């Protein structure tokens, strides 16, 4: 009889063990890099029946390189979340990204975490030294997962690197037709555009009034009272109307606005074809743009994105014909 009671007690003990606590004993998401749900800030990794999900909606990944030994710290709690799940089968991206999620496999357990992540950001370049994106290495610095009054702590556990490509091309063509700048009579802007991007020069038209053929004028961006040079990214293809109209069309919308914060504008004045009047060749040198559509402080230099032609010392903006 004692043997029977002992066997029953052992069975009760085994059945009473928390499956979630047992699954954390094999917590290992070090292989590979995280996947994402479309263009969202939700990233996840799958390890067998287990999934680790990080939602950085409150603090999206910032494309600003961090210094060695000084990672960016992100607090996990309210707007940024981390979730551990264990399924009764092997989950897929649909299990995580679709709403509502498929009925199978089902979630056996779910743990919510609080604590701190560290993010180390580095530039990603191609073989020509041109920036193509940014790599964000995410580490679970100190996260406490909780469920039904139980807590499991994970410390210094690498989640992996998320590579975010730059969100624009900054490619306005190099053919002769592409180099003829457009102008706005409504607001005196000088610009070039392609697809969903526009590069705009906004300076006082009087700058060009006294220039004669053969003259060169150099203007430092920091000396301008106006915005100077603006780079805009839209969420759809644009026309001249989007740039020139006092009241721009409702769509597409501007998703990114960058303003030049360093560099020079060189205006080389040449005789117009036919010998009547003058035109102006405009070049940007050492120009750096800062993102002003958010507070991230992201920057890029034109030289980071464009391989200069042999003999070039700057970026040829184009030919302005008054």
PDB file of C-alpha atoms in Angstrom:
ATOM      1  CA  UNK A   1       0.000   0.000   0.000  1.00  0.00           C
ATOM      2  CA  UNK A   2       2.841   2.399   0.855  1.00  0.00           C
ATOM      3  CA  UNK A   3       4.342   1.747  -2.595  1.00  0.00           C
ATOM      4  CA  UNK A   4       1.032   2.631  -4.264  1.00  0.00           C
ATOM      5  CA  UNK A   5       0.725   5.922  -2.327  1.00  0.00           C
ATOM      6  CA  UNK A   6       4.351   6.734  -3.187  1.00  0.00           C
ATOM      7  CA  UNK A   7       3.687   6.182  -6.905  1.00  0.00           C
ATOM      8  CA  UNK A   8       0.585   8.382  -6.800  1.00  0.00           C
ATOM      9  CA  UNK A   9       2.538  11.167  -5.045  1.00  0.00           C
ATOM     10  CA  UNK A  10       5.277  10.986  -7.675  1.00  0.00           C
ATOM     11  CA  UNK A  11       2.729  11.255 -10.479  1.00  0.00           C
ATOM     12  CA  UNK A  12       1.110  14.275  -8.830  1.00  0.00           C
ATOM     13  CA  UNK A  13       4.522  15.937  -8.506  1.00  0.00           C
ATOM     14  CA  UNK A  14       5.336  15.385 -12.179  1.00  0.00           C
ATOM     15  CA  UNK A  15       1.929  16.590 -13.350  1.00  0.00           C
ATOM     16  CA  UNK A  16       2.224  19.633 -11.115  1.00  0.00           C
ATOM     17  CA  UNK A  17       5.515  20.835 -12.680  1.00  0.00           C
ATOM     18  CA  UNK A  18       5.045  24.070 -14.668  1.00  0.00           C
ATOM     19  CA  UNK A  19       5.633  23.410 -18.369  1.00  0.00           C
ATOM     20  CA  UNK A  20       6.621  27.059 -18.860  1.00  0.00           C
ATOM     21  CA  UNK A  21       9.366  26.867 -16.272  1.00  0.00           C
ATOM     22  CA  UNK A  22      10.660  23.720 -17.924  1.00  0.00           C
ATOM     23  CA  UNK A  23      10.696  25.337 -21.390  1.00  0.00           C
ATOM     24  CA  UNK A  24      12.838  28.184 -20.108  1.00  0.00           C
ATOM     25  CA  UNK A  25      15.504  25.651 -19.233  1.00  0.00           C
ATOM     26  CA  UNK A  26      16.171  25.373 -22.977  1.00  0.00           C
ATOM     27  CA  UNK A  27      15.896  29.108 -23.709  1.00  0.00           C
ATOM     28  CA  UNK A  28      18.138  29.501 -26.756  1.00  0.00           C
ATOM     29  CA  UNK A  29      17.507  31.936 -29.614  1.00  0.00           C
ATOM     30  CA  UNK A  30      21.124  32.537 -30.579  1.00  0.00           C
ATOM     31  CA  UNK A  31      20.968  30.899 -34.033  1.00  0.00           C
ATOM     32  CA  UNK A  32      20.288  33.109 -37.027  1.00  0.00           C
ATOM     33  CA  UNK A  33      18.860  36.606 -37.142  1.00  0.00           C
ATOM     34  CA  UNK A  34      15.356  37.803 -36.310  1.00  0.00           C
ATOM     35  CA  UNK A  35      12.570  38.004 -38.882  1.00  0.00           C
ATOM     36  CA  UNK A  36      10.003  40.791 -38.996  1.00  0.00           C
ATOM     37  CA  UNK A  37       6.307  41.128 -39.670  1.00  0.00           C
ATOM     38  CA  UNK A  38       6.262  43.219 -42.850  1.00  0.00           C
ATOM     39  CA  UNK A  39       7.283  46.836 -42.308  1.00  0.00           C
ATOM     40  CA  UNK A  40       6.347  46.781 -38.628  1.00  0.00           C
ATOM     41  CA  UNK A  41       8.688  47.138 -35.681  1.00  0.00           C
ATOM     42  CA  UNK A  42       7.857  43.608 -34.518  1.00  0.00           C
ATOM     43  CA  UNK A  43      10.730  41.103 -34.682  1.00  0.00           C
ATOM     44  CA  UNK A  44      10.749  37.422 -33.767  1.00  0.00           C
ATOM     45  CA  UNK A  45      12.802  34.226 -33.691  1.00  0.00           C
ATOM     46  CA  UNK A  46      11.555  30.639 -33.740  1.00  0.00           C
ATOM     47  CA  UNK A  47      13.321  27.766 -31.993  1.00  0.00           C
ATOM     48  CA  UNK A  48      11.341  24.558 -32.421  1.00  0.00           C
ATOM     49  CA  UNK A  49       8.020  25.140 -30.690  1.00  0.00           C
ATOM     50  CA  UNK A  50       9.288  28.279 -28.922  1.00  0.00           C
ATOM     51  CA  UNK A  51       9.068  31.887 -30.127  1.00  0.00           C
ATOM     52  CA  UNK A  52      10.580  35.100 -28.785  1.00  0.00           C
ATOM     53  CA  UNK A  53       8.840  38.269 -29.969  1.00  0.00           C
ATOM     54  CA  UNK A  54      10.101  41.832 -29.515  1.00  0.00           C
ATOM     55  CA  UNK A  55       7.873  44.785 -30.445  1.00  0.00           C
ATOM     56  CA  UNK A  56       9.787  48.080 -30.602  1.00  0.00           C
ATOM     57  CA  UNK A  57       6.838  50.255 -31.626  1.00  0.00           C
ATOM     58  CA  UNK A  58       7.671  52.759 -28.901  1.00  0.00           C
ATOM     59  CA  UNK A  59      11.382  52.965 -29.745  1.00  0.00           C
ATOM     60  CA  UNK A  60      11.943  51.948 -33.373  1.00  0.00           C
ATOM     61  CA  UNK A  61      15.443  51.061 -34.463  1.00  0.00           C
ATOM     62  CA  UNK A  62      17.385  54.277 -35.088  1.00  0.00           C
ATOM     63  CA  UNK A  63      19.847  54.384 -37.969  1.00  0.00           C
ATOM     64  CA  UNK A  64      22.527  56.195 -36.004  1.00  0.00           C
ATOM     65  CA  UNK A  65      25.764  54.236 -35.329  1.00  0.00           C
ATOM     66  CA  UNK A  66      26.567  53.682 -31.660  1.00  0.00           C
ATOM     67  CA  UNK A  67      30.028  54.071 -30.175  1.00  0.00           C
ATOM     68  CA  UNK A  68      31.986  50.982 -29.145  1.00  0.00           C
ATOM     69  CA  UNK A  69      31.018  49.988 -25.624  1.00  0.00           C
ATOM     70  CA  UNK A  70      28.119  52.459 -25.519  1.00  0.00           C
ATOM     71  CA  UNK A  71      25.041  50.635 -26.821  1.00  0.00           C
ATOM     72  CA  UNK A  72      21.634  52.267 -26.991  1.00  0.00           C
ATOM     73  CA  UNK A  73      19.433  51.109 -24.073  1.00  0.00           C
ATOM     74  CA  UNK A  74      15.727  50.430 -24.552  1.00  0.00           C
ATOM     75  CA  UNK A  75      13.308  49.939 -21.674  1.00  0.00           C
ATOM     76  CA  UNK A  76      10.862  47.058 -22.071  1.00  0.00           C
ATOM     77  CA  UNK A  77       7.518  47.566 -20.407  1.00  0.00           C
ATOM     78  CA  UNK A  78       4.683  49.675 -21.797  1.00  0.00           C
ATOM     79  CA  UNK A  79       5.259  50.731 -25.407  1.00  0.00           C
ATOM     80  CA  UNK A  80       8.148  48.338 -26.088  1.00  0.00           C
ATOM     81  CA  UNK A  81       7.287  44.726 -25.308  1.00  0.00           C
ATOM     82  CA  UNK A  82       8.889  41.287 -25.276  1.00  0.00           C
ATOM     83  CA  UNK A  83       6.948  38.024 -25.259  1.00  0.00           C
ATOM     84  CA  UNK A  84       7.969  34.376 -24.953  1.00  0.00           C
ATOM     85  CA  UNK A  85       5.585  31.708 -26.277  1.00  0.00           C
ATOM     86  CA  UNK A  86       5.588  27.960 -26.368  1.00  0.00           C
ATOM     87  CA  UNK A  87       3.306  26.218 -28.897  1.00  0.00           C
ATOM     88  CA  UNK A  88       1.954  22.699 -29.169  1.00  0.00           C
ATOM     89  CA  UNK A  89       3.618  22.419 -32.580  1.00  0.00           C
ATOM     90  CA  UNK A  90       6.047  24.267 -34.813  1.00  0.00           C
ATOM     91  CA  UNK A  91       4.849  27.859 -35.410  1.00  0.00           C
ATOM     92  CA  UNK A  92       5.307  29.795 -38.646  1.00  0.00           C
ATOM     93  CA  UNK A  93       5.362  33.500 -39.471  1.00  0.00           C
ATOM     94  CA  UNK A  94       1.563  33.325 -39.835  1.00  0.00           C
ATOM     95  CA  UNK A  95       1.318  32.165 -36.203  1.00  0.00           C
ATOM     96  CA  UNK A  96       2.988  35.412 -35.128  1.00  0.00           C
ATOM     97  CA  UNK A  97       2.122  38.036 -37.742  1.00  0.00           C
ATOM     98  CA  UNK A  98      -1.460  37.177 -38.782  1.00  0.00           C
ATOM     99  CA  UNK A  99      -4.474  38.489 -36.931  1.00  0.00           C
ATOM    100  CA  UNK A 100      -6.378  36.485 -36.059  1.00  0.00           C
ATOM    101  CA  UNK A 101      -3.667  33.834 -35.816  1.00  0.00           C
ATOM    102  CA  UNK A 102      -4.276  30.327 -37.234  1.00  0.00           C
ATOM    103  CA  UNK A 103      -5.934  27.920 -34.817  1.00  0.00           C
ATOM    104  CA  UNK A 104      -3.016  25.498 -35.101  1.00  0.00           C
ATOM    105  CA  UNK A 105      -0.490  25.292 -33.637  1.00  0.00           C
ATOM    106  CA  UNK A 106      -1.922  26.592 -30.403  1.00  0.00           C
ATOM    107  CA  UNK A 107      -0.163  28.547 -27.665  1.00  0.00           C
ATOM    108  CA  UNK A 108       0.538  26.381 -24.604  1.00  0.00           C
ATOM    109  CA  UNK A 109       2.004  29.207 -22.557  1.00  0.00           C
ATOM    110  CA  UNK A 110       2.895  32.874 -22.864  1.00  0.00           C
ATOM    111  CA  UNK A 111       5.269  34.909 -20.714  1.00  0.00           C
ATOM    112  CA  UNK A 112       5.565  38.722 -20.747  1.00  0.00           C
ATOM    113  CA  UNK A 113       8.876  40.395 -20.034  1.00  0.00           C
ATOM    114  CA  UNK A 114      10.104  43.631 -18.484  1.00  0.00           C
ATOM    115  CA  UNK A 115      13.602  45.023 -18.251  1.00  0.00           C
ATOM    116  CA  UNK A 116      16.249  46.389 -20.580  1.00  0.00           C
ATOM    117  CA  UNK A 117      17.546  45.648 -24.081  1.00  0.00           C
ATOM    118  CA  UNK A 118      20.811  46.928 -25.502  1.00  0.00           C
ATOM    119  CA  UNK A 119      21.156  47.811 -29.182  1.00  0.00           C
ATOM    120  CA  UNK A 120      24.480  48.229 -30.986  1.00  0.00           C
ATOM    121  CA  UNK A 121      24.123  49.918 -34.391  1.00  0.00           C
ATOM    122  CA  UNK A 122      26.673  49.688 -37.212  1.00  0.00           C
ATOM    123  CA  UNK A 123      26.726  50.880 -40.820  1.00  0.00           C
ATOM    124  CA  UNK A 124      26.329  48.284 -43.586  1.00  0.00           C
ATOM    125  CA  UNK A 125      28.293  49.084 -46.763  1.00  0.00           C
ATOM    126  CA  UNK A 126      28.674  47.452 -50.166  1.00  0.00           C
ATOM    127  CA  UNK A 127      31.975  46.714 -51.910  1.00  0.00           C
ATOM    128  CA  UNK A 128      32.172  50.330 -53.134  1.00  0.00           C
ATOM    129  CA  UNK A 129      31.928  51.726 -49.622  1.00  0.00           C
ATOM    130  CA  UNK A 130      28.368  52.953 -50.215  1.00  0.00           C
ATOM    131  CA  UNK A 131      25.942  52.731 -47.304  1.00  0.00           C
ATOM    132  CA  UNK A 132      23.133  50.262 -47.958  1.00  0.00           C
ATOM    133  CA  UNK A 133      21.647  50.064 -44.475  1.00  0.00           C
ATOM    134  CA  UNK A 134      22.260  49.656 -40.764  1.00  0.00           C
ATOM    135  CA  UNK A 135      22.720  46.569 -38.594  1.00  0.00           C
ATOM    136  CA  UNK A 136      21.167  46.606 -35.117  1.00  0.00           C
ATOM    137  CA  UNK A 137      22.467  43.937 -32.735  1.00  0.00           C
ATOM    138  CA  UNK A 138      19.865  43.341 -30.012  1.00  0.00           C
ATOM    139  CA  UNK A 139      20.793  41.797 -26.656  1.00  0.00           C
ATOM    140  CA  UNK A 140      18.478  40.906 -23.774  1.00  0.00           C
ATOM    141  CA  UNK A 141      20.523  42.755 -21.184  1.00  0.00           C
ATOM    142  CA  UNK A 142      18.285  41.962 -18.224  1.00  0.00           C
ATOM    143  CA  UNK A 143      14.724  40.735 -18.779  1.00  0.00           C
ATOM    144  CA  UNK A 144      12.350  39.228 -16.227  1.00  0.00           C
ATOM    145  CA  UNK A 145       9.563  37.093 -17.746  1.00  0.00           C
ATOM    146  CA  UNK A 146       6.392  36.622 -15.707  1.00  0.00           C
ATOM    147  CA  UNK A 147       3.364  34.335 -15.901  1.00  0.00           C
ATOM    148  CA  UNK A 148       0.789  33.449 -13.265  1.00  0.00           C
ATOM    149  CA  UNK A 149       2.928  34.789 -10.435  1.00  0.00           C
ATOM    150  CA  UNK A 150       6.093  33.012 -11.527  1.00  0.00           C
ATOM    151  CA  UNK A 151       9.190  34.818 -12.798  1.00  0.00           C
ATOM    152  CA  UNK A 152      12.175  33.739 -14.885  1.00  0.00           C
ATOM    153  CA  UNK A 153      15.134  36.073 -15.432  1.00  0.00           C
ATOM    154  CA  UNK A 154      17.217  36.127 -18.623  1.00  0.00           C
ATOM    155  CA  UNK A 155      20.500  38.062 -18.527  1.00  0.00           C
ATOM    156  CA  UNK A 156      22.920  39.014 -21.347  1.00  0.00           C
ATOM    157  CA  UNK A 157      21.280  36.820 -23.998  1.00  0.00           C
ATOM    158  CA  UNK A 158      21.826  37.754 -27.665  1.00  0.00           C
ATOM    159  CA  UNK A 159      18.667  38.050 -29.763  1.00  0.00           C
ATOM    160  CA  UNK A 160      20.469  38.717 -33.048  1.00  0.00           C
ATOM    161  CA  UNK A 161      20.951  41.501 -35.576  1.00  0.00           C
ATOM    162  CA  UNK A 162      18.235  43.269 -37.528  1.00  0.00           C
ATOM    163  CA  UNK A 163      19.472  44.785 -40.800  1.00  0.00           C
ATOM    164  CA  UNK A 164      17.435  47.811 -41.879  1.00  0.00           C
ATOM    165  CA  UNK A 165      18.097  48.975 -45.463  1.00  0.00           C
ATOM    166  CA  UNK A 166      18.051  52.712 -46.114  1.00  0.00           C
ATOM    167  CA  UNK A 167      14.562  53.809 -47.059  1.00  0.00           C
ATOM    168  CA  UNK A 168      15.431  55.828 -50.188  1.00  0.00           C
ATOM    169  CA  UNK A 169      17.623  55.642 -53.287  1.00  0.00           C
ATOM    170  CA  UNK A 170      18.857  59.227 -53.775  1.00  0.00           C
ATOM    171  CA  UNK A 171      19.148  58.398 -57.471  1.00  0.00           C
ATOM    172  CA  UNK A 172      18.109  61.199 -59.794  1.00  0.00           C
ATOM    173  CA  UNK A 173      19.793  59.872 -62.924  1.00  0.00           C
ATOM    174  CA  UNK A 174      22.951  60.844 -64.764  1.00  0.00           C
ATOM    175  CA  UNK A 175      21.676  61.257 -68.310  1.00  0.00           C
ATOM    176  CA  UNK A 176      21.697  64.711 -69.921  1.00  0.00           C
ATOM    177  CA  UNK A 177      17.926  64.998 -69.591  1.00  0.00           C
ATOM    178  CA  UNK A 178      18.166  64.260 -65.875  1.00  0.00           C
ATOM    179  CA  UNK A 179      20.626  67.095 -65.266  1.00  0.00           C
ATOM    180  CA  UNK A 180      18.341  69.905 -66.444  1.00  0.00           C
ATOM    181  CA  UNK A 181      16.872  71.327 -63.251  1.00  0.00           C
ATOM    182  CA  UNK A 182      13.201  72.256 -62.926  1.00  0.00           C
ATOM    183  CA  UNK A 183      11.900  75.462 -61.422  1.00  0.00           C
ATOM    184  CA  UNK A 184       8.744  76.575 -59.637  1.00  0.00           C
ATOM    185  CA  UNK A 185       7.325  79.943 -60.623  1.00  0.00           C
ATOM    186  CA  UNK A 186       5.015  79.832 -57.591  1.00  0.00           C
ATOM    187  CA  UNK A 187       7.727  79.670 -54.934  1.00  0.00           C
ATOM    188  CA  UNK A 188      11.101  80.053 -56.748  1.00  0.00           C
ATOM    189  CA  UNK A 189      12.219  76.529 -55.866  1.00  0.00           C
ATOM    190  CA  UNK A 190      14.801  74.762 -58.037  1.00  0.00           C
ATOM    191  CA  UNK A 191      14.525  70.975 -57.974  1.00  0.00           C
ATOM    192  CA  UNK A 192      14.902  67.555 -59.486  1.00  0.00           C
ATOM    193  CA  UNK A 193      12.608  64.627 -58.760  1.00  0.00           C
ATOM    194  CA  UNK A 194      12.354  60.943 -59.556  1.00  0.00           C
ATOM    195  CA  UNK A 195       9.750  58.390 -58.526  1.00  0.00           C
ATOM    196  CA  UNK A 196       8.911  59.270 -54.894  1.00  0.00           C
ATOM    197  CA  UNK A 197      11.900  61.478 -54.037  1.00  0.00           C
ATOM    198  CA  UNK A 198      12.761  65.145 -54.565  1.00  0.00           C
ATOM    199  CA  UNK A 199      15.931  67.189 -54.076  1.00  0.00           C
ATOM    200  CA  UNK A 200      15.178  70.903 -53.717  1.00  0.00           C
ATOM    201  CA  UNK A 201      17.289  74.065 -53.662  1.00  0.00           C
ATOM    202  CA  UNK A 202      15.599  76.901 -51.788  1.00  0.00           C
ATOM    203  CA  UNK A 203      17.695  80.065 -51.934  1.00  0.00           C
ATOM    204  CA  UNK A 204      17.057  83.716 -52.754  1.00  0.00           C
ATOM    205  CA  UNK A 205      16.824  84.114 -56.577  1.00  0.00           C
ATOM    206  CA  UNK A 206      18.925  87.281 -56.271  1.00  0.00           C
ATOM    207  CA  UNK A 207      21.946  85.001 -55.740  1.00  0.00           C
ATOM    208  CA  UNK A 208      21.948  84.424 -59.513  1.00  0.00           C
ATOM    209  CA  UNK A 209      21.163  87.972 -60.658  1.00  0.00           C
ATOM    210  CA  UNK A 210      24.712  89.409 -60.754  1.00  0.00           C
ATOM    211  CA  UNK A 211      26.534  86.321 -61.992  1.00  0.00           C
ATOM    212  CA  UNK A 212      28.310  86.644 -65.332  1.00  0.00           C
ATOM    213  CA  UNK A 213      29.691  83.924 -67.588  1.00  0.00           C
ATOM    214  CA  UNK A 214      32.924  82.557 -66.181  1.00  0.00           C
ATOM    215  CA  UNK A 215      32.194  83.496 -62.566  1.00  0.00           C
ATOM    216  CA  UNK A 216      32.002  81.077 -59.650  1.00  0.00           C
ATOM    217  CA  UNK A 217      30.131  81.679 -56.417  1.00  0.00           C
ATOM    218  CA  UNK A 218      30.418  79.421 -53.352  1.00  0.00           C
ATOM    219  CA  UNK A 219      27.825  79.488 -50.571  1.00  0.00           C
ATOM    220  CA  UNK A 220      28.156  77.759 -47.219  1.00  0.00           C
ATOM    221  CA  UNK A 221      24.954  76.057 -46.058  1.00  0.00           C
ATOM    222  CA  UNK A 222      25.380  77.491 -42.569  1.00  0.00           C
ATOM    223  CA  UNK A 223      25.300  81.045 -43.981  1.00  0.00           C
ATOM    224  CA  UNK A 224      21.807  80.655 -45.439  1.00  0.00           C
ATOM    225  CA  UNK A 225      18.741  81.996 -43.638  1.00  0.00           C
ATOM    226  CA  UNK A 226      16.385  79.736 -45.589  1.00  0.00           C
ATOM    227  CA  UNK A 227      16.401  75.930 -45.529  1.00  0.00           C
ATOM    228  CA  UNK A 228      18.909  75.852 -48.393  1.00  0.00           C
ATOM    229  CA  UNK A 229      18.774  72.267 -49.636  1.00  0.00           C
ATOM    230  CA  UNK A 230      15.928  69.868 -48.847  1.00  0.00           C
ATOM    231  CA  UNK A 231      15.524  66.176 -49.574  1.00  0.00           C
ATOM    232  CA  UNK A 232      11.985  64.761 -49.442  1.00  0.00           C
ATOM    233  CA  UNK A 233      10.748  61.173 -49.522  1.00  0.00           C
ATOM    234  CA  UNK A 234       7.070  60.471 -50.249  1.00  0.00           C
ATOM    235  CA  UNK A 235       4.953  57.341 -49.853  1.00  0.00           C
ATOM    236  CA  UNK A 236       4.125  57.329 -53.578  1.00  0.00           C
ATOM    237  CA  UNK A 237       5.187  58.762 -56.939  1.00  0.00           C
ATOM    238  CA  UNK A 238       5.135  62.546 -57.231  1.00  0.00           C
ATOM    239  CA  UNK A 239       4.762  65.210 -59.930  1.00  0.00           C
ATOM    240  CA  UNK A 240       5.979  68.812 -60.157  1.00  0.00           C
ATOM    241  CA  UNK A 241       2.696  69.876 -58.572  1.00  0.00           C
ATOM    242  CA  UNK A 242       3.642  68.262 -55.269  1.00  0.00           C
ATOM    243  CA  UNK A 243       6.670  70.530 -55.010  1.00  0.00           C
ATOM    244  CA  UNK A 244       5.501  73.744 -56.638  1.00  0.00           C
ATOM    245  CA  UNK A 245       1.890  74.163 -55.520  1.00  0.00           C
ATOM    246  CA  UNK A 246       1.250  76.485 -52.604  1.00  0.00           C
ATOM    247  CA  UNK A 247      -1.339  73.932 -51.494  1.00  0.00           C
ATOM    248  CA  UNK A 248       0.134  70.541 -52.355  1.00  0.00           C
ATOM    249  CA  UNK A 249      -2.091  67.570 -53.237  1.00  0.00           C
ATOM    250  CA  UNK A 250      -3.243  65.528 -50.259  1.00  0.00           C
ATOM    251  CA  UNK A 251      -1.522  62.352 -51.431  1.00  0.00           C
ATOM    252  CA  UNK A 252       1.089  61.017 -51.577  1.00  0.00           C
ATOM    253  CA  UNK A 253       2.354  62.119 -48.194  1.00  0.00           C
ATOM    254  CA  UNK A 254       5.857  63.161 -47.164  1.00  0.00           C
ATOM    255  CA  UNK A 255       7.267  60.354 -45.018  1.00  0.00           C
ATOM    256  CA  UNK A 256      10.773  61.759 -44.541  1.00  0.00           C
ATOM    257  CA  UNK A 257      12.130  65.298 -44.602  1.00  0.00           C
ATOM    258  CA  UNK A 258      15.867  65.940 -44.556  1.00  0.00           C
ATOM    259  CA  UNK A 259      17.629  69.323 -44.533  1.00  0.00           C
ATOM    260  CA  UNK A 260      21.246  70.055 -45.413  1.00  0.00           C
ATOM    261  CA  UNK A 261      23.116  71.059 -42.265  1.00  0.00           C
ATOM    262  CA  UNK A 262      26.670  71.139 -43.628  1.00  0.00           C
ATOM    263  CA  UNK A 263      28.410  71.588 -46.969  1.00  0.00           C
ATOM    264  CA  UNK A 264      28.683  74.144 -49.735  1.00  0.00           C
ATOM    265  CA  UNK A 265      26.778  75.116 -52.872  1.00  0.00           C
ATOM    266  CA  UNK A 266      28.973  76.059 -55.823  1.00  0.00           C
ATOM    267  CA  UNK A 267      27.410  78.023 -58.684  1.00  0.00           C
ATOM    268  CA  UNK A 268      29.455  78.055 -61.872  1.00  0.00           C
ATOM    269  CA  UNK A 269      27.928  80.504 -64.365  1.00  0.00           C
ATOM    270  CA  UNK A 270      28.299  79.699 -68.058  1.00  0.00           C
ATOM    271  CA  UNK A 271      27.160  81.308 -71.301  1.00  0.00           C
ATOM    272  CA  UNK A 272      23.847  79.934 -72.522  1.00  0.00           C
ATOM    273  CA  UNK A 273      23.804  78.085 -75.810  1.00  0.00           C
ATOM    274  CA  UNK A 274      23.246  80.560 -78.614  1.00  0.00           C
ATOM    275  CA  UNK A 275      25.216  83.254 -76.798  1.00  0.00           C
ATOM    276  CA  UNK A 276      22.228  84.933 -75.162  1.00  0.00           C
ATOM    277  CA  UNK A 277      22.113  85.067 -71.380  1.00  0.00           C
ATOM    278  CA  UNK A 278      23.724  82.733 -68.866  1.00  0.00           C
ATOM    279  CA  UNK A 279      22.995  79.421 -67.195  1.00  0.00           C
ATOM    280  CA  UNK A 280      24.212  78.099 -63.859  1.00  0.00           C
ATOM    281  CA  UNK A 281      25.897  74.762 -63.097  1.00  0.00           C
ATOM    282  CA  UNK A 282      25.193  73.887 -59.464  1.00  0.00           C
ATOM    283  CA  UNK A 283      27.326  71.471 -57.426  1.00  0.00           C
ATOM    284  CA  UNK A 284      26.990  70.331 -53.800  1.00  0.00           C
ATOM    285  CA  UNK A 285      30.239  69.599 -51.947  1.00  0.00           C
ATOM    286  CA  UNK A 286      30.670  67.804 -48.581  1.00  0.00           C
ATOM    287  CA  UNK A 287      26.935  68.054 -48.065  1.00  0.00           C
ATOM    288  CA  UNK A 288      25.381  66.377 -45.027  1.00  0.00           C
ATOM    289  CA  UNK A 289      21.638  65.989 -44.446  1.00  0.00           C
ATOM    290  CA  UNK A 290      19.896  65.689 -41.082  1.00  0.00           C
ATOM    291  CA  UNK A 291      16.473  64.110 -40.713  1.00  0.00           C
ATOM    292  CA  UNK A 292      14.029  66.703 -39.368  1.00  0.00           C
ATOM    293  CA  UNK A 293      10.790  64.736 -39.756  1.00  0.00           C
ATOM    294  CA  UNK A 294      11.536  63.036 -36.418  1.00  0.00           C
ATOM    295  CA  UNK A 295      13.871  63.447 -33.455  1.00  0.00           C
ATOM    296  CA  UNK A 296      16.181  60.517 -34.246  1.00  0.00           C
ATOM    297  CA  UNK A 297      19.096  62.734 -35.275  1.00  0.00           C
ATOM    298  CA  UNK A 298      19.808  60.533 -38.310  1.00  0.00           C
ATOM    299  CA  UNK A 299      22.233  61.969 -40.862  1.00  0.00           C
ATOM    300  CA  UNK A 300      23.788  61.017 -44.170  1.00  0.00           C
ATOM    301  CA  UNK A 301      26.348  62.566 -46.488  1.00  0.00           C
ATOM    302  CA  UNK A 302      25.812  62.491 -50.244  1.00  0.00           C
ATOM    303  CA  UNK A 303      29.259  60.906 -50.497  1.00  0.00           C
ATOM    304  CA  UNK A 304      27.897  57.984 -48.428  1.00  0.00           C
ATOM    305  CA  UNK A 305      25.418  57.145 -51.194  1.00  0.00           C
ATOM    306  CA  UNK A 306      26.987  58.179 -54.497  1.00  0.00           C
ATOM    307  CA  UNK A 307      30.182  56.908 -56.095  1.00  0.00           C
ATOM    308  CA  UNK A 308      31.725  60.054 -57.642  1.00  0.00           C
ATOM    309  CA  UNK A 309      32.694  60.073 -61.285  1.00  0.00           C
ATOM    310  CA  UNK A 310      36.451  60.307 -61.971  1.00  0.00           C
ATOM    311  CA  UNK A 311      37.649  63.860 -61.421  1.00  0.00           C
ATOM    312  CA  UNK A 312      34.515  64.953 -59.563  1.00  0.00           C
ATOM    313  CA  UNK A 313      34.934  66.775 -56.249  1.00  0.00           C
ATOM    314  CA  UNK A 314      31.245  67.027 -55.363  1.00  0.00           C
ATOM    315  CA  UNK A 315      27.727  66.053 -56.374  1.00  0.00           C
ATOM    316  CA  UNK A 316      26.527  67.730 -59.565  1.00  0.00           C
ATOM    317  CA  UNK A 317      23.018  68.923 -58.792  1.00  0.00           C
ATOM    318  CA  UNK A 318      22.347  70.071 -62.333  1.00  0.00           C
ATOM    319  CA  UNK A 319      22.016  72.956 -64.787  1.00  0.00           C
ATOM    320  CA  UNK A 320      19.743  75.839 -63.797  1.00  0.00           C
ATOM    321  CA  UNK A 321      18.327  77.733 -66.750  1.00  0.00           C
ATOM    322  CA  UNK A 322      16.685  80.966 -65.533  1.00  0.00           C
TER     323      UNK A 322
END
